[in-house]
mmCIF file of C-alpha atoms in Angstrom:
data_model
loop_
_atom_site.group_PDB
_atom_site.id
_atom_site.type_symbol
_atom_site.label_atom_id
_atom_site.label_comp_id
_atom_site.label_asym_id
_atom_site.label_seq_id
_atom_site.Cartn_x
_atom_site.Cartn_y
_atom_site.Cartn_z
ATOM 1 C CA UNK Y 74 42.204 13.523 -93.288
ATOM 2 C CA UNK Y 75 40.471 12.168 -90.080
ATOM 3 C CA UNK Y 76 36.853 13.557 -89.044
ATOM 4 C CA UNK Y 77 37.570 15.966 -86.449
ATOM 5 C CA UNK Y 78 35.024 16.513 -82.909
ATOM 6 C CA UNK Y 79 34.902 20.174 -82.968
ATOM 7 C CA UNK Y 80 35.058 21.687 -79.018
ATOM 8 C CA UNK Y 81 32.483 24.162 -78.127
ATOM 9 C CA UNK Y 82 31.196 26.336 -80.567
ATOM 10 C CA UNK Y 83 32.335 30.854 -79.641
ATOM 11 C CA UNK Y 84 29.881 33.255 -78.983
ATOM 12 C CA UNK Y 85 28.315 34.910 -82.238
ATOM 13 C CA UNK Y 86 26.101 37.907 -83.112
ATOM 14 C CA UNK Y 87 23.738 38.102 -85.332
ATOM 15 C CA UNK Y 88 25.833 40.174 -88.071
ATOM 16 C CA UNK Y 89 28.842 38.036 -87.503
ATOM 17 C CA UNK Y 90 26.026 35.070 -88.232
ATOM 18 C CA UNK Y 91 24.984 37.370 -91.821
ATOM 19 C CA UNK Y 92 28.811 38.090 -92.393
ATOM 20 C CA UNK Y 93 29.940 34.201 -92.220
ATOM 21 C CA UNK Y 94 26.930 32.794 -94.273
ATOM 22 C CA UNK Y 95 27.425 35.177 -97.169
ATOM 23 C CA UNK Y 96 30.501 34.088 -96.698
ATOM 24 C CA UNK Y 97 30.262 30.405 -97.398
ATOM 25 C CA UNK Y 98 28.039 31.182 -99.650
ATOM 26 C CA UNK Y 99 30.665 33.328 -101.854
ATOM 27 C CA UNK Y 100 33.365 30.813 -101.515
ATOM 28 C CA UNK Y 101 30.993 27.507 -102.681
ATOM 29 C CA UNK Y 102 29.917 30.420 -105.895
ATOM 30 C CA UNK Y 103 33.183 30.423 -106.963
ATOM 31 C CA UNK Y 104 32.442 27.032 -108.079
ATOM 32 C CA UNK Y 105 29.284 26.392 -108.245
ATOM 33 C CA UNK Y 106 27.249 27.755 -110.839
ATOM 34 C CA UNK Y 107 23.848 29.068 -110.069
ATOM 35 C CA UNK Y 108 21.786 27.446 -108.200
ATOM 36 C CA UNK Y 109 21.580 30.200 -105.462
ATOM 37 C CA UNK Y 110 18.357 28.655 -103.652
ATOM 38 C CA UNK Y 111 19.995 24.710 -103.118
ATOM 39 C CA UNK Y 112 23.249 26.113 -102.061
ATOM 40 C CA UNK Y 113 21.333 27.952 -99.165
ATOM 41 C CA UNK Y 114 18.717 25.130 -98.692
ATOM 42 C CA UNK Y 115 21.883 22.997 -97.903
ATOM 43 C CA UNK Y 116 23.272 25.413 -95.675
ATOM 44 C CA UNK Y 117 20.296 26.165 -93.867
ATOM 45 C CA UNK Y 118 20.073 22.261 -93.077
ATOM 46 C CA UNK Y 119 23.723 22.798 -92.515
ATOM 47 C CA UNK Y 120 23.069 25.448 -89.753
ATOM 48 C CA UNK Y 121 20.456 23.080 -88.707
ATOM 49 C CA UNK Y 122 22.304 20.647 -87.725
ATOM 50 C CA UNK Y 123 20.017 18.732 -90.130
ATOM 51 C CA UNK Y 124 20.309 16.503 -93.834
ATOM 52 C CA UNK Y 125 19.543 17.384 -97.398
ATOM 53 C CA UNK Y 126 17.992 15.547 -99.914
ATOM 54 C CA UNK Y 127 18.466 16.851 -103.336
ATOM 55 C CA UNK Y 128 16.468 15.587 -106.551
ATOM 56 C CA UNK Y 129 17.702 16.380 -110.216
ATOM 57 C CA UNK Y 130 18.757 14.071 -113.228
ATOM 58 C CA UNK Y 131 22.728 13.327 -113.245
ATOM 59 C CA UNK Y 132 25.217 15.663 -114.196
ATOM 60 C CA UNK Y 133 24.006 18.789 -112.842
ATOM 61 C CA UNK Y 134 27.185 19.130 -110.471
ATOM 62 C CA UNK Y 135 25.643 17.970 -107.425
ATOM 63 C CA UNK Y 136 28.488 16.080 -106.415
ATOM 64 C CA UNK Y 137 30.474 19.380 -107.236
ATOM 65 C CA UNK Y 138 28.413 21.646 -104.933
ATOM 66 C CA UNK Y 139 28.163 19.205 -102.032
ATOM 67 C CA UNK Y 140 32.130 18.433 -101.704
ATOM 68 C CA UNK Y 141 32.230 22.790 -102.148
ATOM 69 C CA UNK Y 142 30.137 22.594 -98.661
ATOM 70 C CA UNK Y 143 33.151 20.450 -97.435
ATOM 71 C CA UNK Y 144 35.725 22.683 -98.874
ATOM 72 C CA UNK Y 145 34.017 26.216 -97.945
ATOM 73 C CA UNK Y 146 33.854 25.046 -94.316
ATOM 74 C CA UNK Y 147 37.040 23.228 -93.446
ATOM 75 C CA UNK Y 148 35.523 19.908 -93.140
ATOM 76 C CA UNK Y 149 36.358 16.079 -93.947
ATOM 77 C CA UNK Y 150 34.290 15.100 -96.952
ATOM 78 C CA UNK Y 151 33.344 11.573 -97.918
ATOM 79 C CA UNK Y 152 31.340 10.454 -101.229
ATOM 80 C CA UNK Y 153 29.425 7.367 -100.954
ATOM 81 C CA UNK Y 154 27.960 5.729 -104.220
ATOM 82 C CA UNK Y 155 25.296 3.723 -103.584
ATOM 83 C CA UNK Y 156 24.330 0.657 -106.216
ATOM 84 C CA UNK Y 157 21.771 -1.913 -105.837
ATOM 85 C CA UNK Y 158 25.093 -4.325 -103.884
ATOM 86 C CA UNK Y 159 26.199 -1.647 -101.631
ATOM 87 C CA UNK Y 160 25.860 -3.794 -98.306
ATOM 88 C CA UNK Y 161 25.511 -1.524 -94.435
ATOM 89 C CA UNK Y 162 28.782 -2.596 -93.892
ATOM 90 C CA UNK Y 163 30.353 -0.813 -96.892
ATOM 91 C CA UNK Y 164 28.407 2.666 -95.254
ATOM 92 C CA UNK Y 165 29.755 2.291 -91.672
ATOM 93 C CA UNK Y 166 32.585 -0.118 -91.423
ATOM 94 C CA UNK Y 167 33.497 -3.417 -89.829
ATOM 95 C CA UNK Y 168 35.678 -5.604 -88.033
ATOM 96 C CA UNK Y 169 38.452 -7.141 -89.652
ATOM 97 C CA UNK Y 170 40.621 -10.153 -87.913
ATOM 98 C CA UNK Y 171 44.152 -8.996 -88.338
ATOM 99 C CA UNK Y 172 46.898 -11.364 -87.304
ATOM 100 C CA UNK Y 173 50.386 -9.377 -85.660
ATOM 101 C CA UNK Y 174 53.789 -11.212 -85.741
ATOM 102 C CA UNK Y 175 53.066 -13.352 -82.506
ATOM 103 C CA UNK Y 176 50.267 -15.404 -84.610
ATOM 104 C CA UNK Y 177 47.628 -13.660 -81.949
ATOM 105 C CA UNK Y 178 44.478 -12.868 -83.709
ATOM 106 C CA UNK Y 179 42.361 -10.079 -82.879
ATOM 107 C CA UNK Y 180 39.505 -7.566 -84.330
ATOM 108 C CA UNK Y 181 40.356 -4.034 -85.567
ATOM 109 C CA UNK Y 182 37.887 -1.493 -86.403
ATOM 110 C CA UNK Y 183 37.678 -0.646 -89.626
ATOM 111 C CA UNK Y 184 36.121 2.543 -89.910
ATOM 112 C CA UNK Y 185 33.175 3.817 -92.872
ATOM 113 C CA UNK Y 186 33.454 6.500 -94.884
ATOM 114 C CA UNK Y 187 30.753 7.731 -92.507
ATOM 115 C CA UNK Y 188 33.513 9.125 -90.139
ATOM 116 C CA UNK Y 189 33.358 12.280 -92.211
ATOM 117 C CA UNK Y 190 32.037 15.297 -91.241
ATOM 118 C CA UNK Y 191 30.103 16.094 -94.619
ATOM 119 C CA UNK Y 192 29.065 13.077 -96.241
ATOM 120 C CA UNK Y 193 27.316 12.740 -100.445
ATOM 121 C CA UNK Y 194 25.035 9.806 -100.451
ATOM 122 C CA UNK Y 195 24.537 9.747 -104.011
ATOM 123 C CA UNK Y 196 22.229 8.058 -106.003
ATOM 124 C CA UNK Y 197 20.833 7.184 -102.396
ATOM 125 C CA UNK Y 198 17.313 5.290 -104.175
ATOM 126 C CA UNK Y 199 19.415 2.664 -106.330
ATOM 127 C CA UNK Y 200 20.834 0.938 -103.061
ATOM 128 C CA UNK Y 201 18.238 -1.571 -101.532
ATOM 129 C CA UNK Y 202 16.120 -0.652 -98.575
ATOM 130 C CA UNK Y 203 18.406 -2.806 -95.925
ATOM 131 C CA UNK Y 204 21.336 -0.261 -97.241
ATOM 132 C CA UNK Y 205 19.296 2.707 -97.312
ATOM 133 C CA UNK Y 206 17.827 1.967 -93.402
ATOM 134 C CA UNK Y 207 21.685 1.441 -92.306
ATOM 135 C CA UNK Y 208 23.051 5.422 -93.807
ATOM 136 C CA UNK Y 209 19.189 6.875 -92.492
ATOM 137 C CA UNK Y 210 20.449 4.862 -88.822
ATOM 138 C CA UNK Y 211 23.484 7.017 -88.704
ATOM 139 C CA UNK Y 212 21.778 10.419 -90.127
ATOM 140 C CA UNK Y 213 18.943 10.113 -87.464
ATOM 141 C CA UNK Y 214 21.084 8.091 -84.308
ATOM 142 C CA UNK Y 215 24.670 10.221 -84.928
ATOM 143 C CA UNK Y 216 26.155 6.630 -84.194
ATOM 144 C CA UNK Y 217 26.453 3.443 -85.923
ATOM 145 C CA UNK Y 218 26.825 -0.446 -83.987
ATOM 146 C CA UNK Y 219 29.822 -2.180 -85.239
ATOM 147 C CA UNK Y 220 29.345 -5.998 -84.550
ATOM 148 C CA UNK Y 221 28.031 -4.938 -80.904
ATOM 149 C CA UNK Y 222 29.958 -1.598 -80.694
ATOM 150 C CA UNK Y 223 28.644 1.357 -81.078
ATOM 151 C CA UNK Y 224 30.260 4.498 -81.804
ATOM 152 C CA UNK Y 225 30.022 8.312 -82.067
ATOM 153 C CA UNK Y 226 29.874 9.837 -85.564
ATOM 154 C CA UNK Y 227 31.796 13.289 -85.775
ATOM 155 C CA UNK Y 228 30.664 16.789 -84.985
ATOM 156 C CA UNK Y 229 29.496 18.666 -86.645
ATOM 157 C CA UNK Y 230 27.497 15.972 -88.787
ATOM 158 C CA UNK Y 231 25.989 16.138 -92.401
ATOM 159 C CA UNK Y 232 23.927 13.882 -94.930
ATOM 160 C CA UNK Y 233 23.251 15.560 -98.774
ATOM 161 C CA UNK Y 234 21.815 12.438 -100.085
ATOM 162 C CA UNK Y 235 21.076 13.060 -103.678
ATOM 163 C CA UNK Y 236 18.181 10.987 -105.733
ATOM 164 C CA UNK Y 237 17.020 10.673 -109.401
ATOM 165 C CA UNK Y 238 14.011 11.585 -110.024
ATOM 166 C CA UNK Y 239 11.532 8.147 -109.497
ATOM 167 C CA UNK Y 240 10.919 7.887 -113.118
ATOM 168 C CA UNK Y 241 14.549 6.353 -113.997
ATOM 169 C CA UNK Y 242 15.092 2.735 -113.757
ATOM 170 C CA UNK Y 243 16.413 0.499 -111.048
ATOM 171 C CA UNK Y 244 15.552 2.755 -108.033
ATOM 172 C CA UNK Y 245 13.834 1.757 -104.474
ATOM 173 C CA UNK Y 246 12.232 4.465 -103.423
ATOM 174 C CA UNK Y 247 12.672 5.986 -100.029
ATOM 175 C CA UNK Y 248 10.188 4.880 -97.556
ATOM 176 C CA UNK Y 249 7.721 7.462 -95.663
ATOM 177 C CA UNK Y 250 9.564 7.483 -92.633
ATOM 178 C CA UNK Y 251 12.491 7.738 -93.717
ATOM 179 C CA UNK Y 252 12.154 10.656 -96.193
ATOM 180 C CA UNK Y 253 10.716 12.261 -92.950
ATOM 181 C CA UNK Y 254 14.250 12.235 -91.859
ATOM 182 C CA UNK Y 255 15.491 15.165 -94.296
ATOM 183 C CA UNK Y 256 15.338 18.330 -92.891
ATOM 184 C CA UNK Y 257 14.761 19.555 -96.882
ATOM 185 C CA UNK Y 258 14.315 18.354 -100.327
ATOM 186 C CA UNK Y 259 16.019 20.612 -102.295
ATOM 187 C CA UNK Y 260 14.916 20.410 -106.644
ATOM 188 C CA UNK Y 261 18.111 21.408 -108.529
ATOM 189 C CA UNK Y 262 17.099 21.714 -112.457
ATOM 190 C CA UNK Y 263 18.419 21.861 -115.079
ATOM 191 C CA UNK Y 264 20.775 25.357 -115.517
ATOM 192 C CA UNK Y 265 19.779 27.976 -118.379
ATOM 193 C CA UNK Y 266 22.232 29.309 -121.224
ATOM 194 C CA UNK Y 267 23.989 31.556 -119.034
ATOM 195 C CA UNK Y 268 24.780 29.291 -116.629
ATOM 196 C CA UNK Y 269 25.519 26.948 -118.917
ATOM 197 C CA UNK Y 270 28.285 29.292 -120.834
ATOM 198 C CA UNK Y 271 29.722 29.958 -117.266
ATOM 199 C CA UNK Y 272 30.053 26.410 -116.872
ATOM 200 C CA UNK Y 273 31.383 25.451 -119.924
ATOM 201 C CA UNK Y 274 33.977 28.559 -119.464
ATOM 202 C CA UNK Y 275 34.949 27.406 -116.306
ATOM 203 C CA UNK Y 276 34.967 23.325 -116.746
ATOM 204 C CA UNK Y 277 37.474 23.435 -120.623
ATOM 205 C CA UNK Y 278 40.278 25.923 -119.269
ATOM 206 C CA UNK Y 279 42.878 24.625 -117.796
ATOM 207 C CA UNK Y 280 43.235 26.603 -114.634
ATOM 208 C CA UNK Y 281 39.403 25.653 -112.045
ATOM 209 C CA UNK Y 282 38.797 28.210 -109.569
ATOM 210 C CA UNK Y 283 38.518 26.761 -106.423
ATOM 211 C CA UNK Y 284 37.152 26.875 -103.310
ATOM 212 C CA UNK Y 285 38.579 28.672 -100.408
ATOM 213 C CA UNK Y 286 37.603 27.878 -96.707
ATOM 214 C CA UNK Y 287 34.791 30.873 -94.704
ATOM 215 C CA UNK Y 288 34.420 28.730 -91.726
ATOM 216 C CA UNK Y 289 35.389 25.925 -89.175
ATOM 217 C CA UNK Y 290 33.224 23.623 -87.744
ATOM 218 C CA UNK Y 291 32.791 25.018 -84.014
ATOM 219 C CA UNK Y 292 32.060 28.267 -85.806
ATOM 220 C CA UNK Y 293 28.948 26.793 -88.455
ATOM 221 C CA UNK Y 294 27.456 24.978 -83.994
ATOM 222 C CA UNK Y 295 28.104 28.219 -83.021
ATOM 223 C CA UNK Y 296 26.171 29.642 -85.956
ATOM 224 C CA UNK Y 297 23.312 26.565 -85.303
ATOM 225 C CA UNK Y 298 22.929 27.646 -81.614
ATOM 226 C CA UNK Y 299 22.752 30.845 -82.444
ATOM 227 C CA UNK Y 300 19.676 30.120 -85.208
ATOM 228 C CA UNK Y 301 17.812 28.499 -82.019
ATOM 229 C CA UNK Y 302 17.430 31.314 -79.666
ATOM 230 C CA UNK Y 303 15.453 33.503 -82.124
ATOM 231 C CA UNK Y 304 12.453 34.768 -80.787
ATOM 232 C CA UNK Y 305 8.888 33.203 -82.056
ATOM 233 C CA UNK Y 306 5.672 34.752 -81.788
ATOM 234 C CA UNK Y 307 3.140 31.900 -80.639
ATOM 235 C CA UNK Y 308 0.865 33.479 -83.908
ATOM 236 C CA UNK Y 309 4.092 32.231 -86.147
ATOM 237 C CA UNK Y 310 4.325 28.670 -84.398
ATOM 238 C CA UNK Y 311 0.723 28.377 -84.852
ATOM 239 C CA UNK Y 312 0.448 29.498 -88.042
ATOM 240 C CA UNK Y 313 3.779 26.966 -89.222
ATOM 241 C CA UNK Y 314 1.136 24.273 -87.234
ATOM 242 C CA UNK Y 315 -1.706 24.605 -89.737
ATOM 243 C CA UNK Y 316 0.258 24.110 -92.744
ATOM 244 C CA UNK Y 317 1.238 21.200 -91.253
ATOM 245 C CA UNK Y 318 -2.207 19.979 -89.826
ATOM 246 C CA UNK Y 319 -3.337 21.557 -93.736
ATOM 247 C CA UNK Y 320 -1.612 18.366 -94.602
ATOM 248 C CA UNK Y 321 -3.474 15.802 -93.563
ATOM 249 C CA UNK Y 322 -6.619 14.813 -95.686
ATOM 250 C CA UNK Y 323 -8.294 13.131 -92.555
ATOM 251 C CA UNK Y 324 -8.288 16.421 -90.472
ATOM 252 C CA UNK Y 325 -11.463 18.611 -89.948
ATOM 253 C CA UNK Y 326 -11.324 21.609 -92.636
ATOM 254 C CA UNK Y 327 -8.638 20.641 -94.325
ATOM 255 C CA UNK Y 328 -8.246 21.892 -98.105
ATOM 256 C CA UNK Y 329 -9.774 20.639 -100.756
ATOM 257 C CA UNK Y 330 -6.265 19.867 -102.552
ATOM 258 C CA UNK Y 331 -5.063 17.356 -99.651
ATOM 259 C CA UNK Y 332 -8.706 15.896 -99.247
ATOM 260 C CA UNK Y 333 -8.388 14.987 -103.059
ATOM 261 C CA UNK Y 334 -5.018 13.992 -103.377
ATOM 262 C CA UNK Y 335 -2.963 12.974 -100.271
ATOM 263 C CA UNK Y 336 -2.378 9.944 -98.274
ATOM 264 C CA UNK Y 337 -0.710 11.068 -96.037
ATOM 265 C CA UNK Y 338 0.387 13.939 -94.163
ATOM 266 C CA UNK Y 339 3.417 15.467 -92.829
ATOM 267 C CA UNK Y 340 4.856 14.660 -88.977
ATOM 268 C CA UNK Y 341 5.384 17.097 -86.233
ATOM 269 C CA UNK Y 342 9.552 17.185 -87.776
ATOM 270 C CA UNK Y 343 8.093 18.732 -90.835
ATOM 271 C CA UNK Y 344 6.876 21.715 -88.235
ATOM 272 C CA UNK Y 345 9.932 21.230 -86.339
ATOM 273 C CA UNK Y 346 11.931 21.920 -89.990
ATOM 274 C CA UNK Y 347 10.175 25.353 -90.988
ATOM 275 C CA UNK Y 348 10.811 27.234 -87.604
ATOM 276 C CA UNK Y 349 14.171 26.131 -87.377
ATOM 277 C CA UNK Y 350 14.657 27.500 -91.192
ATOM 278 C CA UNK Y 351 12.286 30.285 -90.368
ATOM 279 C CA UNK Y 352 14.402 31.406 -88.004
ATOM 280 C CA UNK Y 353 17.649 30.929 -90.352
ATOM 281 C CA UNK Y 354 16.113 32.826 -92.888
ATOM 282 C CA UNK Y 355 15.604 35.598 -90.334
ATOM 283 C CA UNK Y 356 18.847 35.860 -88.947
ATOM 284 C CA UNK Y 357 19.967 36.378 -92.558
ATOM 285 C CA UNK Y 358 17.733 39.122 -93.696
ATOM 286 C CA UNK Y 359 19.156 41.061 -90.626
ATOM 287 C CA UNK Y 360 16.510 40.134 -87.998
ATOM 288 C CA UNK Y 361 16.153 38.746 -84.646
ATOM 289 C CA UNK Y 362 12.993 37.076 -85.292
ATOM 290 C CA UNK Y 363 10.748 35.101 -87.417
ATOM 291 C CA UNK Y 364 8.055 36.188 -89.188
ATOM 292 C CA UNK Y 365 4.880 34.532 -91.138
ATOM 293 C CA UNK Y 366 6.650 35.334 -94.101
ATOM 294 C CA UNK Y 367 9.679 33.463 -92.956
ATOM 295 C CA UNK Y 368 6.767 30.168 -92.671
ATOM 296 C CA UNK Y 369 6.037 31.351 -96.179
ATOM 297 C CA UNK Y 370 9.272 31.282 -97.840
ATOM 298 C CA UNK Y 371 10.785 28.213 -96.599
ATOM 299 C CA UNK Y 372 7.389 25.997 -96.638
ATOM 300 C CA UNK Y 373 8.201 24.156 -100.060
ATOM 301 C CA UNK Y 374 11.661 22.595 -99.222
ATOM 302 C CA UNK Y 375 10.095 21.607 -95.721
ATOM 303 C CA UNK Y 376 6.969 19.804 -97.013
ATOM 304 C CA UNK Y 377 7.523 18.575 -100.174
ATOM 305 C CA UNK Y 378 8.722 14.809 -99.658
ATOM 306 C CA UNK Y 379 6.500 14.799 -96.451
ATOM 307 C CA UNK Y 380 2.964 15.364 -98.733
ATOM 308 C CA UNK Y 381 2.631 11.659 -99.690
ATOM 309 C CA UNK Y 382 0.479 11.385 -102.372
ATOM 310 C CA UNK Y 383 -2.803 8.951 -103.073
ATOM 311 C CA UNK Y 384 -3.427 7.139 -105.854
ATOM 312 C CA UNK Y 385 -5.446 9.715 -107.682
ATOM 313 C CA UNK Y 386 -2.502 12.107 -107.384
ATOM 314 C CA UNK Y 387 -0.067 9.901 -108.350
ATOM 315 C CA UNK Y 388 -2.243 8.534 -111.682
ATOM 316 C CA UNK Y 389 -2.371 12.554 -112.269
ATOM 317 C CA UNK Y 390 0.644 13.414 -111.736
ATOM 318 C CA UNK Y 391 0.322 16.014 -109.236
ATOM 319 C CA UNK Y 392 3.655 18.021 -108.343
ATOM 320 C CA UNK Y 393 3.995 17.776 -104.440
ATOM 321 C CA UNK Y 394 4.526 21.340 -104.957
ATOM 322 C CA UNK Y 395 1.553 22.411 -106.460
ATOM 323 C CA UNK Y 396 -0.503 20.437 -102.792
ATOM 324 C CA UNK Y 397 2.045 23.068 -101.053
ATOM 325 C CA UNK Y 398 1.727 26.078 -102.579
ATOM 326 C CA UNK Y 399 -2.704 25.205 -102.275
ATOM 327 C CA UNK Y 400 -2.023 24.640 -98.741
ATOM 328 C CA UNK Y 401 -0.656 28.233 -98.644
ATOM 329 C CA UNK Y 402 -2.889 30.179 -100.129
ATOM 330 C CA UNK Y 403 -5.878 28.105 -98.229
ATOM 331 C CA UNK Y 404 -3.977 28.392 -95.017
ATOM 332 C CA UNK Y 405 -3.616 32.071 -94.165
ATOM 333 C CA UNK Y 406 -0.523 33.441 -91.897
#
């Protein structure tokens, strides 16, 4: 199935937005057990037109989750397994020399797996930085260049990258500038007893449940446009800005925890992610204006990968979530 470009999106009302979003979630949960926050976070990233980083040990169903998102949205899906020997051309594609029946040689474009709507970059931190940056350029620019020819990627285009926790062997951590390109970083936790029971129940029987299509590309783009129309008061925007400034140790009045443990703070992209996610959350809650509470609710996934710890923070094993939580209690709405 070829990736396809969506035509101009239809108009959409806030009620329709909520209904479609919930329908997608329900469809995904037919197959994916638990992971409510992770599913919602992925879909928020998708609606916002951003990319998402999932972190968790292997075997927690991250691949199944991303494939289910593609199925629930009737979008083409590709999985790229990142390994130390993966080359940039394995992601973007290349030009091959082909010979016709008259012996004439010409270059023929061979498109790589990145030319799909939903791309899973599995274990992205196992590849070398050169290959990581090829993937991240595609994410950022929405285009790739193959031997001098620039090609646009399909719309919608959504990358979910998974990474193993960095303590695992054979990993190359993503550089700060590349981490910043992810809209959200979501943590996939080990399932509890009840979820494990359900997983075993579903996966060890003959009939496995199937994801049904709940939405298409144009509808998804319409949801993204509606989300951008949500009103935000200036004081709520300022709250997001104050949170981002509070992640910077060099700024006067930065919280004590930032001064103690943070090397670099979040970029303006952190504030953009918070505002867009807050708008989406407002619509899901049945409101047409975003509040301080919306910003607070989505601050962790928007900031946890944008707060880079210093040597002391790394050595003491301070979780980024703890730093963000302390910043949230220091910076009041």
